[in-house]
Amino acid sequence: MSFTPLPGTRAPVRVWTDPYTIEAQAARQLRNIGALPWVQGVAVMPDVHFGKGATVGSVIAMRQAVSPAAVGVDIGCGMSAVRTSLTAADLPDDLAALRGAIEAAIPVGFAKHADAVDPRRVRGLEQGGWGDFWQRFATLDSRVAKLETRARQQLGTLGGGNHFIEVCLESGGADDGRVWLMLHSGSRNIGKELAERHMAVARRLPHNADLPDRDLAVFLTGTPEMDAYRRDLWWAQEYARRNRAMMVALLCGVVRERFPTVGFDEPISAHHNYVAEETYGGEQVLVTRKGAIRAGKGDLGIIPGSMGTGSYVVRGKGNPDAYCSASHGAGRRMSRGQAKRTFSTADLAAQTAGVECRKDAGVVDEIPGAYKDITEVMAQQQDLVEVVAHLKQVVCVKG
């Protein structure tokens, strides 16, 4: 489908789903965003749903301004995936031991490594730039200075919520049954700490006093507040990327221990909560993707469904109407609280049948039924991406 304009906004808001299916809170957020004087335009992805500050599944192009709430607290959150040389026939019938080995190698939830992982000791991990990266920690907001030890120990850890590690099988095509490794994570606690500090600063700035929603407070180019935010933002985005790269390398190590001759393709990695400097209509803008991936022409990306429905590896078509973007997943159709009230552990077990994963009350809010239909979401963005591979998980690790 192509986009549908959302009426009643100053800047164009283009929607890649039926506008009448957008929840009222999210539609109100989108109109508030479209009313901001700095906004060039907004693209709304088919996984759109209400979020704190700005709508999840929104792409916002701003002139000389950026809203930290439109990035969110998990700065740099995104996906990584790598195709292996293994096939389904190589995997054991019982995958519980493989899941256990992954959980032993990569801390999940609130857990962290007992000691910071030395990148030099991780096979397959990029070795460049680590010294400069950590030296820049000292330049970050002074209020996070005491968090360096924790940030180092959390590098190479998953987190909780909707973050996950999966072993998947490719479905259909010449590579039917090929094993992929995939994960979803971001900048851990350090990104959250930086984001919340800057969001609080933005709310107090005089030019944000009359906004329809103070959570949409912005920083303006040329101000010390903007300079400080961009410094911390770029660092946190790099932290998130390096966090995923380390986990991919650790995950490959787990697989290599069990299959010594396994081979791995070049990993695919894509942020879906971040800011980038891009040009549209001859104008340089700051593009914020909150729950959206870049889908420039030829760009590879990953669009996950839920812990029971599979995911897609995609190639972008470079649609400028969407600011060269696509959805970051299926998107929630109900809140975590509503999911817990609606579904039971028996429902979770039924909806994740055939997947080696947690099936307890602690992850009921991540049940597939709490998410939109990923097949429908993909159908709504055929002018944004083409499918490279359809993956179905057989192991899912959750925090």
mmCIF file of C-alpha atoms in Angstrom:
data_model
loop_
_atom_site.group_PDB
_atom_site.id
_atom_site.type_symbol
_atom_site.label_atom_id
_atom_site.label_comp_id
_atom_site.label_asym_id
_atom_site.label_seq_id
_atom_site.Cartn_x
_atom_site.Cartn_y
_atom_site.Cartn_z
ATOM 1 C CA MET A 1 0.000 0.000 0.000
ATOM 2 C CA SER A 2 1.015 3.646 -0.299
ATOM 3 C CA PHE A 3 0.603 6.210 2.439
ATOM 4 C CA THR A 4 -2.578 7.919 3.636
ATOM 5 C CA PRO A 5 -2.307 11.537 4.894
ATOM 6 C CA LEU A 6 -3.395 12.164 8.464
ATOM 7 C CA PRO A 7 -5.601 15.278 8.338
ATOM 8 C CA GLY A 8 -5.466 18.203 10.724
ATOM 9 C CA THR A 9 -1.697 18.706 11.018
ATOM 10 C CA ARG A 10 0.586 21.586 10.042
ATOM 11 C CA ALA A 11 3.359 19.369 8.661
ATOM 12 C CA PRO A 12 2.493 16.373 6.444
ATOM 13 C CA VAL A 13 1.899 13.167 8.425
ATOM 14 C CA ARG A 14 1.896 10.148 6.108
ATOM 15 C CA VAL A 15 0.489 6.870 7.418
ATOM 16 C CA TRP A 16 1.317 3.346 6.160
ATOM 17 C CA THR A 17 -1.698 1.713 7.770
ATOM 18 C CA ASP A 18 -5.421 2.357 8.048
ATOM 19 C CA PRO A 19 -5.601 5.657 10.018
ATOM 20 C CA TYR A 20 -8.849 4.547 11.624
ATOM 21 C CA THR A 21 -7.085 1.619 13.284
ATOM 22 C CA ILE A 22 -4.612 3.873 15.139
ATOM 23 C CA GLU A 23 -5.470 4.088 18.837
ATOM 24 C CA ALA A 24 -6.774 7.483 19.928
ATOM 25 C CA GLN A 25 -3.793 8.240 22.198
ATOM 26 C CA ALA A 26 -1.328 7.527 19.395
ATOM 27 C CA ALA A 27 -3.304 9.596 16.873
ATOM 28 C CA ARG A 28 -3.270 12.509 19.335
ATOM 29 C CA GLN A 29 0.497 12.164 19.707
ATOM 30 C CA LEU A 30 0.979 12.180 15.947
ATOM 31 C CA ARG A 31 -1.097 15.341 15.557
ATOM 32 C CA ASN A 32 0.889 16.998 18.339
ATOM 33 C CA ILE A 33 4.135 16.090 16.583
ATOM 34 C CA GLY A 34 2.838 17.348 13.253
ATOM 35 C CA ALA A 35 2.001 20.672 14.884
ATOM 36 C CA LEU A 36 5.540 21.422 16.045
ATOM 37 C CA PRO A 37 7.065 24.361 14.137
ATOM 38 C CA TRP A 38 10.371 22.563 13.545
ATOM 39 C CA VAL A 39 8.870 19.471 11.891
ATOM 40 C CA GLN A 40 9.291 19.022 8.132
ATOM 41 C CA GLY A 41 7.175 15.868 8.071
ATOM 42 C CA VAL A 42 6.274 12.611 9.787
ATOM 43 C CA ALA A 43 6.059 9.067 8.419
ATOM 44 C CA VAL A 44 3.955 6.611 10.410
ATOM 45 C CA MET A 45 4.808 2.930 10.105
ATOM 46 C CA PRO A 46 2.256 0.086 10.112
ATOM 47 C CA ASP A 47 3.429 -1.059 13.575
ATOM 48 C CA VAL A 48 2.426 2.312 15.072
ATOM 49 C CA HIS A 49 1.260 2.429 18.695
ATOM 50 C CA PHE A 50 1.177 4.798 21.653
ATOM 51 C CA GLY A 51 4.516 5.512 23.338
ATOM 52 C CA LYS A 52 5.959 7.744 26.001
ATOM 53 C CA GLY A 53 6.491 11.225 24.572
ATOM 54 C CA ALA A 54 6.394 10.257 20.916
ATOM 55 C CA THR A 55 4.578 7.490 19.093
ATOM 56 C CA VAL A 56 6.359 4.186 18.555
ATOM 57 C CA GLY A 57 6.560 3.492 14.829
ATOM 58 C CA SER A 58 7.104 7.134 13.883
ATOM 59 C CA VAL A 59 9.757 8.797 11.728
ATOM 60 C CA ILE A 60 10.120 12.521 12.408
ATOM 61 C CA ALA A 61 12.150 14.877 10.227
ATOM 62 C CA MET A 62 13.008 18.146 12.009
ATOM 63 C CA ARG A 63 14.756 21.302 10.864
ATOM 64 C CA GLN A 64 17.515 22.405 13.240
ATOM 65 C CA ALA A 65 15.895 20.626 16.188
ATOM 66 C CA VAL A 66 15.535 17.232 17.823
ATOM 67 C CA SER A 67 13.229 15.901 20.531
ATOM 68 C CA PRO A 68 14.940 13.473 22.939
ATOM 69 C CA ALA A 69 11.579 11.875 23.806
ATOM 70 C CA ALA A 70 11.104 11.118 20.109
ATOM 71 C CA VAL A 71 14.210 8.935 20.338
ATOM 72 C CA GLY A 72 13.155 7.327 23.589
ATOM 73 C CA VAL A 73 15.093 6.030 26.550
ATOM 74 C CA ASP A 74 16.658 2.999 24.876
ATOM 75 C CA ILE A 75 18.928 5.019 22.609
ATOM 76 C CA GLY A 76 20.256 2.971 19.707
ATOM 77 C CA CYS A 77 18.023 -0.041 20.332
ATOM 78 C CA GLY A 78 17.966 -2.281 17.293
ATOM 79 C CA MET A 79 18.430 -5.680 15.716
ATOM 80 C CA SER A 80 21.323 -7.834 14.545
ATOM 81 C CA ALA A 81 21.257 -11.105 12.622
ATOM 82 C CA VAL A 82 23.767 -13.474 11.072
ATOM 83 C CA ARG A 83 23.195 -16.408 8.738
ATOM 84 C CA THR A 84 25.112 -19.579 9.506
ATOM 85 C CA SER A 85 26.156 -22.532 7.363
ATOM 86 C CA LEU A 86 24.016 -24.860 9.499
ATOM 87 C CA THR A 87 20.654 -26.266 8.481
ATOM 88 C CA ALA A 88 17.735 -27.588 10.494
ATOM 89 C CA ALA A 89 19.064 -31.126 10.099
ATOM 90 C CA ASP A 90 22.199 -30.151 12.069
ATOM 91 C CA LEU A 91 20.245 -29.128 15.160
ATOM 92 C CA PRO A 92 19.395 -31.603 17.926
ATOM 93 C CA ASP A 93 15.778 -32.531 18.576
ATOM 94 C CA ASP A 94 15.996 -31.139 22.113
ATOM 95 C CA LEU A 95 17.137 -27.505 22.051
ATOM 96 C CA ALA A 96 16.996 -26.896 25.807
ATOM 97 C CA ALA A 97 20.758 -27.330 26.235
ATOM 98 C CA LEU A 98 21.465 -24.803 23.470
ATOM 99 C CA ARG A 99 19.129 -22.288 25.087
ATOM 100 C CA GLY A 100 20.819 -22.852 28.443
ATOM 101 C CA ALA A 101 24.271 -22.312 26.942
ATOM 102 C CA ILE A 102 23.157 -19.019 25.381
ATOM 103 C CA GLU A 103 21.748 -17.810 28.701
ATOM 104 C CA ALA A 104 25.005 -18.803 30.441
ATOM 105 C CA ALA A 105 27.132 -16.848 27.952
ATOM 106 C CA ILE A 106 24.970 -13.722 27.665
ATOM 107 C CA PRO A 107 23.395 -12.251 30.825
ATOM 108 C CA VAL A 108 19.697 -11.391 30.489
ATOM 109 C CA GLY A 109 17.246 -9.203 32.383
ATOM 110 C CA PHE A 110 18.951 -7.061 35.036
ATOM 111 C CA ALA A 111 22.025 -9.302 35.092
ATOM 112 C CA LYS A 112 25.459 -8.172 33.938
ATOM 113 C CA HIS A 113 28.872 -9.733 33.408
ATOM 114 C CA ALA A 114 30.803 -10.240 36.662
ATOM 115 C CA ASP A 115 33.751 -8.534 34.968
ATOM 116 C CA ALA A 116 33.742 -6.373 31.850
ATOM 117 C CA VAL A 117 34.326 -8.482 28.748
ATOM 118 C CA ASP A 118 37.682 -7.818 27.087
ATOM 119 C CA PRO A 119 36.945 -7.342 23.365
ATOM 120 C CA ARG A 120 40.387 -8.754 22.524
ATOM 121 C CA ARG A 121 39.319 -12.108 23.928
ATOM 122 C CA VAL A 122 36.118 -12.400 21.897
ATOM 123 C CA ARG A 123 36.610 -14.216 18.611
ATOM 124 C CA GLY A 124 35.075 -12.493 15.617
ATOM 125 C CA LEU A 125 34.431 -9.174 17.382
ATOM 126 C CA GLU A 126 35.590 -5.956 15.738
ATOM 127 C CA GLN A 127 38.762 -4.759 17.436
ATOM 128 C CA GLY A 128 38.987 -1.155 16.268
ATOM 129 C CA GLY A 129 38.115 1.949 18.248
ATOM 130 C CA TRP A 130 37.504 0.507 21.701
ATOM 131 C CA GLY A 131 40.085 2.711 23.427
ATOM 132 C CA ASP A 132 38.723 5.931 21.951
ATOM 133 C CA PHE A 133 35.163 4.814 22.627
ATOM 134 C CA TRP A 134 35.735 4.384 26.360
ATOM 135 C CA GLN A 135 37.883 7.498 26.611
ATOM 136 C CA ARG A 136 34.855 9.470 25.427
ATOM 137 C CA PHE A 137 32.876 8.255 28.442
ATOM 138 C CA ALA A 138 34.607 10.979 30.452
ATOM 139 C CA THR A 139 33.060 13.625 28.157
ATOM 140 C CA LEU A 140 29.460 12.508 28.817
ATOM 141 C CA ASP A 141 27.026 14.239 31.159
ATOM 142 C CA SER A 142 28.831 14.454 34.493
ATOM 143 C CA ARG A 143 25.847 12.957 36.316
ATOM 144 C CA VAL A 144 26.530 9.537 34.759
ATOM 145 C CA ALA A 145 30.263 9.492 35.597
ATOM 146 C CA LYS A 146 29.726 6.969 38.400
ATOM 147 C CA LEU A 147 28.068 4.524 35.985
ATOM 148 C CA GLU A 148 31.128 3.624 33.910
ATOM 149 C CA THR A 149 31.831 0.347 35.718
ATOM 150 C CA ARG A 150 28.218 -0.742 35.289
ATOM 151 C CA ALA A 151 28.197 0.314 31.632
ATOM 152 C CA ARG A 152 31.312 -1.777 30.992
ATOM 153 C CA GLN A 153 29.817 -4.818 32.735
ATOM 154 C CA GLN A 154 26.526 -4.473 30.844
ATOM 155 C CA LEU A 155 28.244 -4.376 27.457
ATOM 156 C CA GLY A 156 27.412 -7.716 25.853
ATOM 157 C CA THR A 157 24.165 -8.227 27.815
ATOM 158 C CA LEU A 158 20.587 -8.507 26.612
ATOM 159 C CA GLY A 159 18.279 -6.724 29.046
ATOM 160 C CA GLY A 160 14.591 -7.507 29.481
ATOM 161 C CA GLY A 161 11.202 -6.468 28.118
ATOM 162 C CA ASN A 162 10.916 -7.133 24.404
ATOM 163 C CA HIS A 163 14.646 -7.783 23.974
ATOM 164 C CA PHE A 164 15.503 -11.293 22.832
ATOM 165 C CA ILE A 165 18.034 -13.708 21.341
ATOM 166 C CA GLU A 166 16.797 -16.272 18.840
ATOM 167 C CA VAL A 167 17.922 -19.217 16.804
ATOM 168 C CA CYS A 168 15.794 -19.222 13.655
ATOM 169 C CA LEU A 169 15.223 -21.313 10.546
ATOM 170 C CA GLU A 170 14.796 -19.732 7.139
ATOM 171 C CA SER A 171 11.454 -20.605 5.585
ATOM 172 C CA GLY A 172 11.044 -21.104 1.831
ATOM 173 C CA GLY A 173 13.319 -20.441 -1.121
ATOM 174 C CA ALA A 174 16.658 -21.998 -1.977
ATOM 175 C CA ASP A 175 17.889 -21.677 1.623
ATOM 176 C CA ASP A 176 14.881 -23.302 3.274
ATOM 177 C CA GLY A 177 15.947 -24.609 6.675
ATOM 178 C CA ARG A 178 19.116 -22.507 6.952
ATOM 179 C CA VAL A 179 19.921 -21.532 10.548
ATOM 180 C CA TRP A 180 20.114 -17.844 11.489
ATOM 181 C CA LEU A 181 21.060 -16.205 14.773
ATOM 182 C CA MET A 182 19.238 -13.015 15.704
ATOM 183 C CA LEU A 183 18.998 -10.618 18.635
ATOM 184 C CA HIS A 184 17.293 -7.413 19.753
ATOM 185 C CA SER A 185 18.830 -5.052 22.304
ATOM 186 C CA GLY A 186 20.050 -1.505 22.844
ATOM 187 C CA SER A 187 22.100 0.767 25.078
ATOM 188 C CA ARG A 188 21.090 -0.863 28.374
ATOM 189 C CA ASN A 189 20.911 1.288 31.493
ATOM 190 C CA ILE A 190 23.473 3.866 30.380
ATOM 191 C CA GLY A 191 21.333 4.923 27.395
ATOM 192 C CA LYS A 192 18.289 5.234 29.648
ATOM 193 C CA GLU A 193 20.185 7.348 32.192
ATOM 194 C CA LEU A 194 21.491 9.719 29.520
ATOM 195 C CA ALA A 195 18.096 10.012 27.811
ATOM 196 C CA GLU A 196 16.166 10.799 30.993
ATOM 197 C CA ARG A 197 18.624 13.501 32.018
ATOM 198 C CA HIS A 198 18.401 15.264 28.671
ATOM 199 C CA MET A 199 14.607 14.924 28.488
ATOM 200 C CA ALA A 200 14.365 16.684 31.859
ATOM 201 C CA VAL A 201 16.620 19.507 30.620
ATOM 202 C CA ALA A 202 14.554 19.954 27.449
ATOM 203 C CA ARG A 203 11.273 20.289 29.351
ATOM 204 C CA ARG A 204 12.637 23.277 31.274
ATOM 205 C CA LEU A 205 13.752 25.301 28.226
ATOM 206 C CA PRO A 206 11.641 28.465 27.617
ATOM 207 C CA HIS A 207 10.948 27.768 23.922
ATOM 208 C CA ASN A 208 9.164 24.534 24.965
ATOM 209 C CA ALA A 209 6.794 26.229 27.424
ATOM 210 C CA ASP A 210 3.729 26.299 25.146
ATOM 211 C CA LEU A 211 4.008 22.890 23.465
ATOM 212 C CA PRO A 212 0.866 20.725 23.285
ATOM 213 C CA ASP A 213 2.850 18.004 25.053
ATOM 214 C CA ARG A 214 5.882 18.873 27.179
ATOM 215 C CA ASP A 215 7.291 15.393 26.503
ATOM 216 C CA LEU A 216 7.885 16.620 22.934
ATOM 217 C CA ALA A 217 10.306 19.299 24.158
ATOM 218 C CA VAL A 218 13.143 19.892 21.700
ATOM 219 C CA PHE A 219 16.730 21.061 21.644
ATOM 220 C CA LEU A 220 17.655 23.665 19.029
ATOM 221 C CA THR A 221 20.755 23.635 16.849
ATOM 222 C CA GLY A 222 23.461 26.034 17.986
ATOM 223 C CA THR A 223 22.639 25.813 21.678
ATOM 224 C CA PRO A 224 24.826 24.223 24.369
ATOM 225 C CA GLU A 225 21.928 21.933 25.316
ATOM 226 C CA MET A 226 21.753 20.558 21.780
ATOM 227 C CA ASP A 227 25.519 20.111 21.627
ATOM 228 C CA ALA A 228 25.503 18.198 24.916
ATOM 229 C CA TYR A 229 22.625 15.968 23.818
ATOM 230 C CA ARG A 230 24.158 15.136 20.460
ATOM 231 C CA ARG A 231 27.482 14.291 22.116
ATOM 232 C CA ASP A 232 25.783 11.839 24.493
ATOM 233 C CA LEU A 233 23.378 10.577 21.820
ATOM 234 C CA TRP A 234 26.126 9.628 19.356
ATOM 235 C CA TRP A 235 28.045 7.846 22.120
ATOM 236 C CA ALA A 236 24.972 5.906 23.306
ATOM 237 C CA GLN A 237 24.116 4.887 19.746
ATOM 238 C CA GLU A 238 27.632 3.539 19.355
ATOM 239 C CA TYR A 239 27.363 1.753 22.706
ATOM 240 C CA ALA A 240 24.183 0.031 21.501
ATOM 241 C CA ARG A 241 25.831 -1.026 18.243
ATOM 242 C CA ARG A 242 28.899 -2.375 20.057
ATOM 243 C CA ASN A 243 26.667 -4.110 22.610
ATOM 244 C CA ARG A 244 24.878 -6.019 19.856
ATOM 245 C CA ALA A 245 28.148 -6.777 18.058
ATOM 246 C CA MET A 246 29.604 -8.275 21.235
ATOM 247 C CA MET A 247 26.492 -10.383 21.828
ATOM 248 C CA VAL A 248 26.552 -11.640 18.242
ATOM 249 C CA ALA A 249 30.197 -12.668 18.694
ATOM 250 C CA LEU A 250 29.433 -14.380 22.019
ATOM 251 C CA LEU A 251 26.420 -16.108 20.472
ATOM 252 C CA CYS A 252 28.496 -17.329 17.544
ATOM 253 C CA GLY A 253 30.974 -18.678 20.085
ATOM 254 C CA VAL A 254 28.236 -20.724 21.772
ATOM 255 C CA VAL A 255 27.219 -22.200 18.432
ATOM 256 C CA ARG A 256 30.834 -22.825 17.409
ATOM 257 C CA GLU A 257 31.431 -24.871 20.569
ATOM 258 C CA ARG A 258 28.685 -27.271 19.492
ATOM 259 C CA PHE A 259 29.354 -27.166 15.748
ATOM 260 C CA PRO A 260 33.117 -26.584 15.299
ATOM 261 C CA THR A 261 32.986 -26.368 11.496
ATOM 262 C CA VAL A 262 30.142 -23.827 11.353
ATOM 263 C CA GLY A 263 30.554 -20.770 9.159
ATOM 264 C CA PHE A 264 28.986 -17.336 9.580
ATOM 265 C CA ASP A 265 28.048 -14.711 7.008
ATOM 266 C CA GLU A 266 28.634 -11.010 7.611
ATOM 267 C CA PRO A 267 26.185 -9.848 10.314
ATOM 268 C CA ILE A 268 23.320 -7.474 9.533
ATOM 269 C CA SER A 269 22.728 -4.721 12.092
ATOM 270 C CA ALA A 270 20.210 -1.887 12.213
ATOM 271 C CA HIS A 271 19.183 0.650 14.850
ATOM 272 C CA HIS A 272 15.490 1.394 15.270
ATOM 273 C CA ASN A 273 15.588 4.059 18.031
ATOM 274 C CA TYR A 274 17.998 6.725 16.863
ATOM 275 C CA VAL A 275 18.772 10.020 15.128
ATOM 276 C CA ALA A 276 20.540 10.522 11.788
ATOM 277 C CA GLU A 277 21.441 13.539 9.662
ATOM 278 C CA GLU A 278 19.823 13.075 6.242
ATOM 279 C CA THR A 279 18.704 15.195 3.282
ATOM 280 C CA TYR A 280 15.210 15.269 1.771
ATOM 281 C CA GLY A 281 13.899 17.756 -0.755
ATOM 282 C CA GLY A 282 17.320 19.382 -0.832
ATOM 283 C CA GLU A 283 17.079 20.199 2.876
ATOM 284 C CA GLN A 284 19.245 18.691 5.598
ATOM 285 C CA VAL A 285 17.128 17.465 8.478
ATOM 286 C CA LEU A 286 17.561 15.494 11.694
ATOM 287 C CA VAL A 287 15.561 12.290 11.241
ATOM 288 C CA THR A 288 14.401 10.562 14.406
ATOM 289 C CA ARG A 289 13.300 6.964 14.049
ATOM 290 C CA LYS A 290 11.479 5.689 17.119
ATOM 291 C CA GLY A 291 10.494 2.138 16.366
ATOM 292 C CA ALA A 292 11.514 2.319 12.703
ATOM 293 C CA ILE A 293 14.505 1.180 10.647
ATOM 294 C CA ARG A 294 16.291 2.950 7.840
ATOM 295 C CA ALA A 295 15.203 1.415 4.532
ATOM 296 C CA GLY A 296 17.287 3.332 2.005
ATOM 297 C CA LYS A 297 17.618 1.719 -1.400
ATOM 298 C CA GLY A 298 19.564 -1.505 -0.882
ATOM 299 C CA ASP A 299 19.796 -1.201 2.911
ATOM 300 C CA LEU A 300 19.382 -4.511 4.725
ATOM 301 C CA GLY A 301 17.219 -4.514 7.820
ATOM 302 C CA ILE A 302 15.379 -6.808 10.207
ATOM 303 C CA ILE A 303 11.672 -6.697 11.081
ATOM 304 C CA PRO A 304 10.752 -9.110 13.902
ATOM 305 C CA GLY A 305 7.281 -10.340 14.752
ATOM 306 C CA SER A 306 6.944 -11.842 18.235
ATOM 307 C CA MET A 307 8.351 -14.790 20.158
ATOM 308 C CA GLY A 308 6.116 -17.216 18.302
ATOM 309 C CA THR A 309 5.536 -15.796 14.832
ATOM 310 C CA GLY A 310 8.907 -15.274 13.158
ATOM 311 C CA SER A 311 10.708 -12.369 11.536
ATOM 312 C CA TYR A 312 11.807 -10.919 8.189
ATOM 313 C CA VAL A 313 15.138 -9.854 6.752
ATOM 314 C CA VAL A 314 14.362 -7.064 4.280
ATOM 315 C CA ARG A 315 16.006 -4.813 1.703
ATOM 316 C CA GLY A 316 14.966 -1.165 1.571
ATOM 317 C CA LYS A 317 13.432 0.453 -1.504
ATOM 318 C CA GLY A 318 14.438 4.002 -0.573
ATOM 319 C CA ASN A 319 10.968 5.554 -0.513
ATOM 320 C CA PRO A 320 11.470 9.285 0.230
ATOM 321 C CA ASP A 321 7.821 9.743 1.261
ATOM 322 C CA ALA A 322 8.653 7.553 4.278
ATOM 323 C CA TYR A 323 12.037 9.212 4.798
ATOM 324 C CA CYS A 324 13.554 5.922 3.569
ATOM 325 C CA SER A 325 12.151 4.005 6.538
ATOM 326 C CA ALA A 326 10.170 0.880 7.428
ATOM 327 C CA SER A 327 8.635 -0.642 10.538
ATOM 328 C CA HIS A 328 10.806 -2.047 13.320
ATOM 329 C CA GLY A 329 8.531 -4.997 14.037
ATOM 330 C CA ALA A 330 4.936 -6.075 14.369
ATOM 331 C CA GLY A 331 4.163 -3.487 17.037
ATOM 332 C CA ARG A 332 2.066 -4.000 20.133
ATOM 333 C CA ARG A 333 -1.715 -4.141 19.865
ATOM 334 C CA MET A 334 -2.199 -4.107 23.614
ATOM 335 C CA SER A 335 -0.250 -2.810 26.592
ATOM 336 C CA ARG A 336 1.793 -5.087 28.822
ATOM 337 C CA GLY A 337 -0.759 -4.715 31.603
ATOM 338 C CA GLN A 338 -3.638 -5.617 29.311
ATOM 339 C CA ALA A 339 -1.726 -8.621 27.979
ATOM 340 C CA LYS A 340 -1.201 -9.935 31.530
ATOM 341 C CA ARG A 341 -4.896 -9.502 32.267
ATOM 342 C CA THR A 342 -5.954 -11.124 28.997
ATOM 343 C CA PHE A 343 -3.655 -14.129 28.643
ATOM 344 C CA SER A 344 -2.505 -17.001 30.836
ATOM 345 C CA THR A 345 0.622 -19.133 30.891
ATOM 346 C CA ALA A 346 -1.439 -21.819 29.146
ATOM 347 C CA ASP A 347 -2.122 -19.345 26.327
ATOM 348 C CA LEU A 348 1.600 -18.550 26.170
ATOM 349 C CA ALA A 349 2.507 -22.229 25.909
ATOM 350 C CA ALA A 350 -0.025 -22.738 23.132
ATOM 351 C CA GLN A 351 1.081 -19.683 21.141
ATOM 352 C CA THR A 352 4.786 -20.582 21.420
ATOM 353 C CA ALA A 353 4.371 -24.291 20.675
ATOM 354 C CA GLY A 354 7.479 -25.657 18.985
ATOM 355 C CA VAL A 355 9.720 -22.889 20.331
ATOM 356 C CA GLU A 356 12.270 -23.592 23.085
ATOM 357 C CA CYS A 357 11.643 -20.597 25.359
ATOM 358 C CA ARG A 358 10.350 -19.400 28.693
ATOM 359 C CA LYS A 359 6.657 -20.125 29.122
ATOM 360 C CA ASP A 360 6.142 -18.664 32.604
ATOM 361 C CA ALA A 361 4.161 -15.731 33.999
ATOM 362 C CA GLY A 362 7.194 -13.434 33.748
ATOM 363 C CA VAL A 363 6.932 -13.239 29.958
ATOM 364 C CA VAL A 364 3.162 -13.413 29.418
ATOM 365 C CA ASP A 365 3.252 -9.726 28.435
ATOM 366 C CA GLU A 366 5.410 -10.773 25.446
ATOM 367 C CA ILE A 367 2.900 -13.349 24.205
ATOM 368 C CA PRO A 368 2.356 -13.280 20.409
ATOM 369 C CA GLY A 369 -1.302 -12.352 20.938
ATOM 370 C CA ALA A 370 -0.231 -9.002 22.404
ATOM 371 C CA TYR A 371 1.311 -8.023 19.054
ATOM 372 C CA LYS A 372 -0.127 -7.087 15.681
ATOM 373 C CA ASP A 373 -0.188 -9.610 12.844
ATOM 374 C CA ILE A 374 3.317 -9.419 11.335
ATOM 375 C CA THR A 375 2.032 -10.721 7.986
ATOM 376 C CA GLU A 376 -0.403 -7.815 7.737
ATOM 377 C CA VAL A 377 2.268 -5.343 8.851
ATOM 378 C CA MET A 378 4.569 -6.567 6.069
ATOM 379 C CA ALA A 379 1.793 -6.334 3.473
ATOM 380 C CA GLN A 380 1.226 -2.676 4.374
ATOM 381 C CA GLN A 381 4.807 -1.665 3.550
ATOM 382 C CA GLN A 382 5.467 -3.355 0.234
ATOM 383 C CA ASP A 383 6.457 0.024 -1.224
ATOM 384 C CA LEU A 384 9.063 0.447 1.536
ATOM 385 C CA VAL A 385 10.901 -2.904 1.593
ATOM 386 C CA GLU A 386 11.229 -6.222 -0.175
ATOM 387 C CA VAL A 387 11.580 -9.495 1.730
ATOM 388 C CA VAL A 388 14.993 -11.179 1.562
ATOM 389 C CA ALA A 389 14.289 -13.989 4.022
ATOM 390 C CA HIS A 390 11.453 -15.176 6.237
ATOM 391 C CA LEU A 391 12.690 -16.620 9.537
ATOM 392 C CA LYS A 392 10.891 -18.718 12.163
ATOM 393 C CA GLN A 393 12.407 -19.088 15.606
ATOM 394 C CA VAL A 394 13.065 -22.450 17.239
ATOM 395 C CA VAL A 395 14.861 -21.004 20.287
ATOM 396 C CA CYS A 396 13.939 -17.714 21.977
ATOM 397 C CA VAL A 397 15.823 -16.319 24.966
ATOM 398 C CA LYS A 398 14.033 -13.617 26.956
ATOM 399 C CA GLY A 399 15.048 -11.594 29.996
#
